[in-house]
Coordinates of C-alpha atoms and ligand atoms in Angstrom, one line a residue:
X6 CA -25.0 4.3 -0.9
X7 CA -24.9 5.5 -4.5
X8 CA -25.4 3.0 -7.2
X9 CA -23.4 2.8 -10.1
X10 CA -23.0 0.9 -13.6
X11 CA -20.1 -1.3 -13.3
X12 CA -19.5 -0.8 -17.1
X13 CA -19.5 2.9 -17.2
X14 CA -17.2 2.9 -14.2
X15 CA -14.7 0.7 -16.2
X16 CA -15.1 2.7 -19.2
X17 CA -13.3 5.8 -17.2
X18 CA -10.5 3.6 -16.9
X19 CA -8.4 3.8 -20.3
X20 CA -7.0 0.7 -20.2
X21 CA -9.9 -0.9 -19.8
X22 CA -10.8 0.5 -22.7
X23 CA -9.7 -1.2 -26.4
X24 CA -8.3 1.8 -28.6
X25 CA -9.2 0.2 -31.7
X26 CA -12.7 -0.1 -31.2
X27 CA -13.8 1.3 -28.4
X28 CA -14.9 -1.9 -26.5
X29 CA -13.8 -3.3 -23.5
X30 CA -10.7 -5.3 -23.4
X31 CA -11.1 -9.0 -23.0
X32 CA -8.4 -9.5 -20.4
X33 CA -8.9 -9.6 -16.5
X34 CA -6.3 -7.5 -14.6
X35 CA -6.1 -9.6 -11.2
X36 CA -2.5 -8.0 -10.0
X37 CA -4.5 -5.1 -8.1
X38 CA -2.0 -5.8 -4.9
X39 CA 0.7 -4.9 -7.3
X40 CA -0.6 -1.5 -8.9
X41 CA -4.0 -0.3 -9.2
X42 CA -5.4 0.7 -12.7
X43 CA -5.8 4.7 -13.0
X44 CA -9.0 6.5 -13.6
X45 CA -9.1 9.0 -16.8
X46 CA -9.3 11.7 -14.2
X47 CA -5.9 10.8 -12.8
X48 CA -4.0 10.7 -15.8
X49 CA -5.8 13.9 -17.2
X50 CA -4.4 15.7 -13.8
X51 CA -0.9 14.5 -13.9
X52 CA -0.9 15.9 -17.6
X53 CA -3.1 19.3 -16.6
X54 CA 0.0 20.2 -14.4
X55 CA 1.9 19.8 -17.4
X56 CA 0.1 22.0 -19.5
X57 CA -1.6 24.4 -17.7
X58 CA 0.4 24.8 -14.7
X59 CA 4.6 23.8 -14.9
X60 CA 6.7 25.4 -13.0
X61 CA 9.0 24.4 -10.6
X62 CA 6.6 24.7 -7.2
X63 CA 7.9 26.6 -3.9
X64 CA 10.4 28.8 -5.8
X65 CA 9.5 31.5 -8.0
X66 CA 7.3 34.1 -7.0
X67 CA 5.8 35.0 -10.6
X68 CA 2.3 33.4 -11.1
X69 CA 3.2 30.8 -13.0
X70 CA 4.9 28.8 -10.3
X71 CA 2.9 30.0 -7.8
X72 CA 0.3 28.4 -9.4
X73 CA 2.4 25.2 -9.4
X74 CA 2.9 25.3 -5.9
X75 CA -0.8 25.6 -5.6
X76 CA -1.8 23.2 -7.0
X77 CA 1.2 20.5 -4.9
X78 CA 0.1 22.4 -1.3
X79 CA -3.7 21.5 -2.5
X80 CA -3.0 18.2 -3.0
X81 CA -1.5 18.3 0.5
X82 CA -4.6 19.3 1.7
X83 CA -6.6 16.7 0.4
X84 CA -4.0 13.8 1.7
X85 CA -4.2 15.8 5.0
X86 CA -8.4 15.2 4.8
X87 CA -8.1 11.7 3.2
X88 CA -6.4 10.5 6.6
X89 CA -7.2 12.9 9.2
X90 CA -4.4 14.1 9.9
X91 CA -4.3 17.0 11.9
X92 CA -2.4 19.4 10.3
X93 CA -0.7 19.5 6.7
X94 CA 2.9 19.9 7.9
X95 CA 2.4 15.9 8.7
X96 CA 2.1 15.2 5.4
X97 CA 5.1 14.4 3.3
X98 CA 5.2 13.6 -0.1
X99 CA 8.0 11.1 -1.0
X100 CA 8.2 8.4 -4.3
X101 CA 6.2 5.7 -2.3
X102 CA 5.7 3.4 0.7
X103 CA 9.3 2.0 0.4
X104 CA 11.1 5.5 0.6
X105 CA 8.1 7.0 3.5
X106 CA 9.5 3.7 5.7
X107 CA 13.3 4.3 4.8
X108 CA 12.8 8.2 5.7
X109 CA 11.3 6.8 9.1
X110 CA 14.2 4.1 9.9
X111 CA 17.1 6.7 8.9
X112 CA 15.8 10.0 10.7
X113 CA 13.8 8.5 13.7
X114 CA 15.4 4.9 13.8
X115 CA 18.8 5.5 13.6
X116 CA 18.3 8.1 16.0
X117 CA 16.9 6.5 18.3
X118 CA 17.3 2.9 18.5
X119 CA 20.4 2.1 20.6
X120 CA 22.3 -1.2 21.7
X121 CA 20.2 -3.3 23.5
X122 CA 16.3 -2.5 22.4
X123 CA 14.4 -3.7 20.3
X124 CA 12.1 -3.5 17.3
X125 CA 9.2 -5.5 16.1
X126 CA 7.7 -6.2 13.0
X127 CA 5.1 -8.8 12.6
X128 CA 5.9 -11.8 10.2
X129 CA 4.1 -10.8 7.2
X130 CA 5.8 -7.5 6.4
X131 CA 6.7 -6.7 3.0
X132 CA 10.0 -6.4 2.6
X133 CA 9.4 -2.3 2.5
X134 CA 8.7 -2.8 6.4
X135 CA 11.0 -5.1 7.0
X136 CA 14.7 -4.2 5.3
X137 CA 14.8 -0.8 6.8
X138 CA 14.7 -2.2 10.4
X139 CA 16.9 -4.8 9.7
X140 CA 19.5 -2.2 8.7
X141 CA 18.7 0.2 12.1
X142 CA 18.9 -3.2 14.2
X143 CA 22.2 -4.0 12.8
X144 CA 23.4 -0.2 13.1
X145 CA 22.2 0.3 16.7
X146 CA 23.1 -3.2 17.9
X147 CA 19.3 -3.5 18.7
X148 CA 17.2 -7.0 18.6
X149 CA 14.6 -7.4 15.7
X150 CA 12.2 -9.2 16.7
X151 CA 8.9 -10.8 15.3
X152 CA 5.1 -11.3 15.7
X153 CA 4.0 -14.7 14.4
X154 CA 0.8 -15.1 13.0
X155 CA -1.8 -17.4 12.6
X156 CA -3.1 -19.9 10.6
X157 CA -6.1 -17.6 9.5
X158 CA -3.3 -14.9 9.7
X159 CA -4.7 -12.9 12.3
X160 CA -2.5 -11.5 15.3
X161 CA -3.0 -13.5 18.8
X162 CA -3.3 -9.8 20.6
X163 CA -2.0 -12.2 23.6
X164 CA 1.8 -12.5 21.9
X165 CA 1.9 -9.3 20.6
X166 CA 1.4 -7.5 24.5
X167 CA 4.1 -10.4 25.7
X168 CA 6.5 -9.1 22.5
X169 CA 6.3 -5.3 23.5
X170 CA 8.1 -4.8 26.3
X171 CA 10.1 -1.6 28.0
X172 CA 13.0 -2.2 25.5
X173 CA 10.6 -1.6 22.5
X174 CA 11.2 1.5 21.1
X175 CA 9.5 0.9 17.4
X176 CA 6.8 -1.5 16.4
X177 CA 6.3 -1.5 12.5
X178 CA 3.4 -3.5 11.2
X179 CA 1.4 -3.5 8.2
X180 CA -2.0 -2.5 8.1
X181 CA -2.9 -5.2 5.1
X182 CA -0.9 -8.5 4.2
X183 CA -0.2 -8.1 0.5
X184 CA -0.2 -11.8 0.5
X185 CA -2.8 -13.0 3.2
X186 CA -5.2 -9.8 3.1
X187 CA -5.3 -10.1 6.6
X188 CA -6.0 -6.9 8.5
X189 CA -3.8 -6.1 11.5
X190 CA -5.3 -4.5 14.5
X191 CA -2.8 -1.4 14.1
X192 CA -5.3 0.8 16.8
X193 CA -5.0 -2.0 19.2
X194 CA -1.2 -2.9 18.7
X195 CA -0.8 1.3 18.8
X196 CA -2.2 1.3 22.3
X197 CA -0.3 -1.2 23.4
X198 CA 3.2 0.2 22.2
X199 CA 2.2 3.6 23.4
X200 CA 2.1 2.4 26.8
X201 CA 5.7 0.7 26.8
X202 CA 6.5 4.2 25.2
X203 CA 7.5 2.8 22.4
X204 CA 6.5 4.4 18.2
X205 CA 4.4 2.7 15.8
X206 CA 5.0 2.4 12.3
X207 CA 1.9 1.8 9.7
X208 CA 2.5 -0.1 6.5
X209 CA -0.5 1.7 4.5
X210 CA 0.2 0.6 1.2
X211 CA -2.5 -2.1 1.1
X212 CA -5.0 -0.6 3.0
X213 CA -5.3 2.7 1.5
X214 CA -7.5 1.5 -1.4
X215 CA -10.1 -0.6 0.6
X216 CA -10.5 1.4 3.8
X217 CA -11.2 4.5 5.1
X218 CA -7.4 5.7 7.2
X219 CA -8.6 7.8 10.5
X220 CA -4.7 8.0 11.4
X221 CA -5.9 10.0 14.8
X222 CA -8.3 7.7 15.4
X223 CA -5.8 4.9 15.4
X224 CA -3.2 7.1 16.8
X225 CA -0.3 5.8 14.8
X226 CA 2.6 7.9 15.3
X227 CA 3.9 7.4 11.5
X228 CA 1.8 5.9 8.5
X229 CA 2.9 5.0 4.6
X230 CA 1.1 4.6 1.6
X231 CA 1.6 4.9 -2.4
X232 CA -0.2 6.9 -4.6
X233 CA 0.1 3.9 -7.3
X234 CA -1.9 0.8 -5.3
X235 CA -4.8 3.4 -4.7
X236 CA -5.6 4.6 -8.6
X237 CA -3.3 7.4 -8.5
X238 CA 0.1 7.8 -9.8
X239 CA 3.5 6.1 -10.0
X240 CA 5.9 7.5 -8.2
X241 CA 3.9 9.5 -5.6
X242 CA 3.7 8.5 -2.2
X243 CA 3.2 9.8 1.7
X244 CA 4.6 9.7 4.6
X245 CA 2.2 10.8 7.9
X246 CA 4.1 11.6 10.9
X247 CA 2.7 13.3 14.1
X248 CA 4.0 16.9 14.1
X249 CA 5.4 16.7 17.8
X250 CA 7.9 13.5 16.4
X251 CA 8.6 14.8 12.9
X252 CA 9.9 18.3 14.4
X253 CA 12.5 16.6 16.2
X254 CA 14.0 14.5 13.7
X255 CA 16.3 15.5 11.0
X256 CA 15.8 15.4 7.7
X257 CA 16.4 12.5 5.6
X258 CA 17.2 13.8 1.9
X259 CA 19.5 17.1 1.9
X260 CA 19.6 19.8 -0.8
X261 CA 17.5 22.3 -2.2
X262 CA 14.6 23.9 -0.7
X263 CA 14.9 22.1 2.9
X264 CA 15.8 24.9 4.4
X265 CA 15.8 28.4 5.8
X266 CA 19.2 29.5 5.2
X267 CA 22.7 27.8 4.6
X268 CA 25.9 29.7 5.4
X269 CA 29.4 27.8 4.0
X270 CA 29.6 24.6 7.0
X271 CA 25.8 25.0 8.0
X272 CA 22.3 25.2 7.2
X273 CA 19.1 26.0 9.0
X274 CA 16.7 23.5 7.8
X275 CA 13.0 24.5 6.7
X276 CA 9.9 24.2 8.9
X277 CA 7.2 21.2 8.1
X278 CA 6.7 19.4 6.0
X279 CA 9.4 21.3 3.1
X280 CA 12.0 19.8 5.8
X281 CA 11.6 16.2 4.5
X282 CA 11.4 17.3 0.7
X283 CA 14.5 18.0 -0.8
X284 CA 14.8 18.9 -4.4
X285 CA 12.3 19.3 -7.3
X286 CA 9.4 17.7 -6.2
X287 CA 6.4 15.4 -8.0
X288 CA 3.9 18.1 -8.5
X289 CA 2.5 16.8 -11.2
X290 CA 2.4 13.3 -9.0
X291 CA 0.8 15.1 -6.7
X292 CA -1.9 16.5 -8.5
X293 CA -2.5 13.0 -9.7
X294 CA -2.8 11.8 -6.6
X295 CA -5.5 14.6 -5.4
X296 CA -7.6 13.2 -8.5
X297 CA -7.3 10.5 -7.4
X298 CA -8.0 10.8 -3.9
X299 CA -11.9 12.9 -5.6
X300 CA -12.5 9.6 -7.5
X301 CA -12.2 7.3 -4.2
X302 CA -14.6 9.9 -2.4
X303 CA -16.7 10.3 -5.4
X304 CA -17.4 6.3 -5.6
X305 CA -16.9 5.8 -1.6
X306 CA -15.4 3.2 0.2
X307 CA -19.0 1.7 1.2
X308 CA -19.3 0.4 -2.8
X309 CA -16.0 -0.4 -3.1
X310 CA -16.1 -2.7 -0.1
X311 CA -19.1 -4.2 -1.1
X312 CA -18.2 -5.2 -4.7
X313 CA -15.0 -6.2 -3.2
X314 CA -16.4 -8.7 -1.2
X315 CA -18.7 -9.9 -3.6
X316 CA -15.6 -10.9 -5.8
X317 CA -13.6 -12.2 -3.2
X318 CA -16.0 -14.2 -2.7
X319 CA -16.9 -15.5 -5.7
X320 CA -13.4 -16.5 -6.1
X321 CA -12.5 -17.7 -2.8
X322 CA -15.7 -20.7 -2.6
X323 CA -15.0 -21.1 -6.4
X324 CA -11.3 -22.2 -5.4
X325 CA -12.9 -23.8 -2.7
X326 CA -14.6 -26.5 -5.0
X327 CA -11.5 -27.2 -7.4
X328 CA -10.1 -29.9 -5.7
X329 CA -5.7 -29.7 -5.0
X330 CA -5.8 -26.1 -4.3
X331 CA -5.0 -24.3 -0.7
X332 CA -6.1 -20.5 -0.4
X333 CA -3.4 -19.4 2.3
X334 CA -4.9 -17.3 5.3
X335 CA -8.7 -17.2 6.2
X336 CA -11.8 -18.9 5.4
X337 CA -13.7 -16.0 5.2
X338 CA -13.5 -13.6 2.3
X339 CA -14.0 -10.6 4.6
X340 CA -11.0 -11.5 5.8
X341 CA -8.8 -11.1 2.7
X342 CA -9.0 -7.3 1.3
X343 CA -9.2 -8.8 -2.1
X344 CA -6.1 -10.3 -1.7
X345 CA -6.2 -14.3 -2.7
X346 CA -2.9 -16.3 -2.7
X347 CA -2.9 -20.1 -3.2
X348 CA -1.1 -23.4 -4.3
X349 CA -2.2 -26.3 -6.4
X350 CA -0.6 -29.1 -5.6
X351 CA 2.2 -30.2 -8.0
X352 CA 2.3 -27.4 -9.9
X353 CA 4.8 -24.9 -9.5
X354 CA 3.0 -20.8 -8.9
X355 CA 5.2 -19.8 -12.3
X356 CA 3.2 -22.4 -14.1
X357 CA -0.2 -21.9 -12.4
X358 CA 0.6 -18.2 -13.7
X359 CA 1.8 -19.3 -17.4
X360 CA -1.9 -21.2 -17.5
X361 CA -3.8 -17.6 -16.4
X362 CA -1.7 -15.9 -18.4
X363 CA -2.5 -18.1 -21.6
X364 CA -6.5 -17.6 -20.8
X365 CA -5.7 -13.4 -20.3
X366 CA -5.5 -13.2 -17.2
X367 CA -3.2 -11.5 -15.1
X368 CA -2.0 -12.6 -11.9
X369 CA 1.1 -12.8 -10.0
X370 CA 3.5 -15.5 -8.9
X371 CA 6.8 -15.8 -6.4
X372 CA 7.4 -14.4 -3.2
X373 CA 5.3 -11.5 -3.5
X374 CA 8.5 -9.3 -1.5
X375 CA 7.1 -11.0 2.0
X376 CA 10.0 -13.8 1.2
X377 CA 10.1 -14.5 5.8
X378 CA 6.3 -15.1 5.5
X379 CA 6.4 -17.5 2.9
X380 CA 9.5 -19.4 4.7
X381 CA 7.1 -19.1 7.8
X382 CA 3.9 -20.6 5.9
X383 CA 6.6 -23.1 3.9
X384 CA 6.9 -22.6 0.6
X385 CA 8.9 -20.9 -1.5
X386 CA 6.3 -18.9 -4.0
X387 CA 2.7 -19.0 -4.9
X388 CA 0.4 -17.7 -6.9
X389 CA -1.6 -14.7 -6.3
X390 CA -4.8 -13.0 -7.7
X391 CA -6.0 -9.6 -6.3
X392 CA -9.3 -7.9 -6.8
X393 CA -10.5 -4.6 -7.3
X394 CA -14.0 -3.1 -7.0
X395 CA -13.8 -2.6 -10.7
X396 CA -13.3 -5.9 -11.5
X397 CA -15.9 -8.1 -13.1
X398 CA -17.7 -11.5 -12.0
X399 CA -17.2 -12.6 -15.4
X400 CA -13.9 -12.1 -15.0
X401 CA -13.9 -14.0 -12.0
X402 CA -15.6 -16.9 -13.6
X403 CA -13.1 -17.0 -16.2
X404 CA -10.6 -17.0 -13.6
X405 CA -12.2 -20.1 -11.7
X406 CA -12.4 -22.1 -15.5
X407 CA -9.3 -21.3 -16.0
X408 CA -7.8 -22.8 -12.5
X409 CA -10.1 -25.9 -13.0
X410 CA -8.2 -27.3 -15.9
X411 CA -4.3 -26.0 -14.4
X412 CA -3.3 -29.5 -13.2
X413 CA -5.1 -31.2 -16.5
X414 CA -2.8 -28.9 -18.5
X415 CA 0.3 -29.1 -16.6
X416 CA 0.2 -33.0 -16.4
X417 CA -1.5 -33.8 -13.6
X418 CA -4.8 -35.4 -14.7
X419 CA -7.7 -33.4 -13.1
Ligands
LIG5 N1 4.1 -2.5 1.7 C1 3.2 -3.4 1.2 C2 2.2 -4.1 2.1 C3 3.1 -3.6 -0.2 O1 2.2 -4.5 -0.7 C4 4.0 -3.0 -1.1 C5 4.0 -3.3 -2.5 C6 4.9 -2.1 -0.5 C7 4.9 -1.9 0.8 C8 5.9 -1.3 -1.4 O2 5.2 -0.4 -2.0 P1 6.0 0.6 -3.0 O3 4.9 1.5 -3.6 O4 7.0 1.3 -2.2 O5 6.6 -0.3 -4.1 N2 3.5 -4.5 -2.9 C9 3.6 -5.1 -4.1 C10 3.0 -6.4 -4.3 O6 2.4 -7.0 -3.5 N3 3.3 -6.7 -5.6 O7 4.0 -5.8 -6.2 C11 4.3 -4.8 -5.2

């Protein structure tokens, strides 16, 4: 595993970085879940395309924009590695996880959810996973149903083979709570709706930057992510999709360069993936996102893991000793993807933010989007810190001082 200086790597990452002086900014950026920070790298790609290479991609045939098509169909490519996928026509690029899900429950769900099936989404979907399905459930007259978790917020495997049954037709689960961390068994939960014939759908936007996705080795039939939660770019985003499922569906988005030919009432629509990507698209996104798909293979999961772990669990006994505060899911730190949401008793999350905040650190309170999983756990917001492999133990440590003294400060005595 290749070593590196934990300073030098947050030196690559400008905001890290103070302008005025050149030193590193005192202010611990703990809202990882939300949006990643971007590598130099990244933003110097997005802005290469912009210089070097703009055109409008898969139009002209004059160098420049073939060049700008390059550059999008390479960054195609590298998704297509990044995943395994088995072919680059199941990779299509779309803003982010919420739109990837949206194209799957308009152009597969719609289609083929009717009156009396179901869908399943477990509990702690964001609402990304979740909206969508309630709209095709409503639509189709189909049941929505929902895998409960547990306490520790793993999946009892035992409820979620009694909840697929022959009326499944879609399961949708996330790969990673954004509020518990919890990982999902997805490879497991894919067998098992494959053999009630039913699809699954894979909520990717949390794992992405803390695992290595083998989407054939989990043999997911659809999987999302967003280019922003794993160091790359705003506004970029994929949808996988098994070739033999995406060719039958229509597309989702209509209008330029979807398709083959258009006479006055008709249009042939264009082969995989240009099918699903109507309109100008986000080369320059896309570039960004290749960037930053070199950085995570450059520094390798195996690091990033390990110094993600080493924070989480810094942080997670640290809250452990300050007496009045609950850590929701498990009591392991593996178990959390750098994901830690809590309560301290008697103090509202805003205010437990406000405190952070005060002490520079950033953090984020409320619902977190997952607003059933909070009903389900009983409450109505907490507060949330999540960790990055380029994140410090001194800023953990500040972190922990800085939750010691929250119900001092709010009025609580200690
Ligand atoms: N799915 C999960 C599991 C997420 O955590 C998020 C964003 C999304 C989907 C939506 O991603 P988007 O790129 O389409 O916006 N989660 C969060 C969060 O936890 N705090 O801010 C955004």
């Amino acid at each position: 595993m290749p070593e590196f200086d934990i300073n030098k790597l947050r030196e690559e990452f400008p905001l890290f970085v103070n302008e005025k002086n050149g030193s590193v900014l005192d202010f611990a950026y703990l809202d990882n879940a939300a949006t990643s920070q971007r590598p130099k790298c990244v933003i110097d790609a997005e802005m290469e395309f912009y210089e070097k290479h703009n055109a409008n991609p898969l139009r002209g045939s004059y160098p420049l924009s073939v060049e700008a098509t390059d550059v999008y169909e390479n960054a195609r490519k590298s998704v297509k590695s990044f995943i395994n996928a088995n072919s680059s026509s199941e990779i299509i690029f779309t803003r982010n996880t919420s739109e990837s899900i949206n194209l799957v429950a308009y152009s597969y769900g719609l289609e083929n959810v009717k009156e009396g099936d179901e869908v399943l989404v477990s509990i702690m979907e964001h609402h990304s996973n979740l909206l969508p399905w309630q709209m095709v459930t409503k639509k189709s007259g189909a049941t929505l149903k929902f895998i409960e978790c547990e306490q520790d917020g793993s999946l009892d495997m035992e409820k979620v083979k009694n909840l697929i049954s022959d009326r499944t037709k879609i399961v949708a689960v996330t790969q990673v709570s954004n509020v518990l961390g919890a990982v999902n068994p997805v490879k497991e939960i894919a067998k098992l709706a494959h053999e009630k014939g039913a699809v699954i759908v894979v909520d990717g936007a949390q794992s992405t930057p803390h695992m290595k996705i083998d989407v054939k080795d989990l043999d997911v039939d659809f999987f999302a992510l967003s280019g922003h939660k794993m160091f790359g770019p705003m506004g970029i985003g994929v949808l996988y999709g098994k070739e033999a499922i995406l060719d039958k569906m229509q597309p989702f988005l209509r209008g330029g360069e979807m398709i083959d030919s258009v006479s006055r009432y008709d249009a042939v629509y264009a082969e995989l993936p240009h099918k699903f990507e109507a309109g100008t698209v986000n080369a320059a996104g896309a570039a960004g996102l290749d960037a930053a798909i070199k950085y995570m293979q450059r520094i390798g999961y195996e690091y990033m893991q390990e110094r993600e772990l080493m924070l989480t669990k810094r942080a997670l006994e640290g809250l452990k000793k300050i007496p009045h505060i609950t850590v929701y899911g498990s009591d392991l730190a593996e178990r959390h993807t750098g994901i830690l949401t809590f309560k301290v008793d008697d103090v509202h999350p805003h205010d437990v933010s406000e405190v952070l905040i005060a002490d520079k650190i950033a953090v984020r309170a409320g619902h977190h989007c997952a607003q059933p999983l909070l009903q389900y756990l009983g409450v109505n917001s907490t507060t949330r810190a999540s960790l990055m492999f380029y994140n410090t133990e001194e800023e953990i440590d500040k972190f922990l001082e800085s939750m010691a003294t929250v119900r001092e400060r709010m009025g609580y005595g200690k």
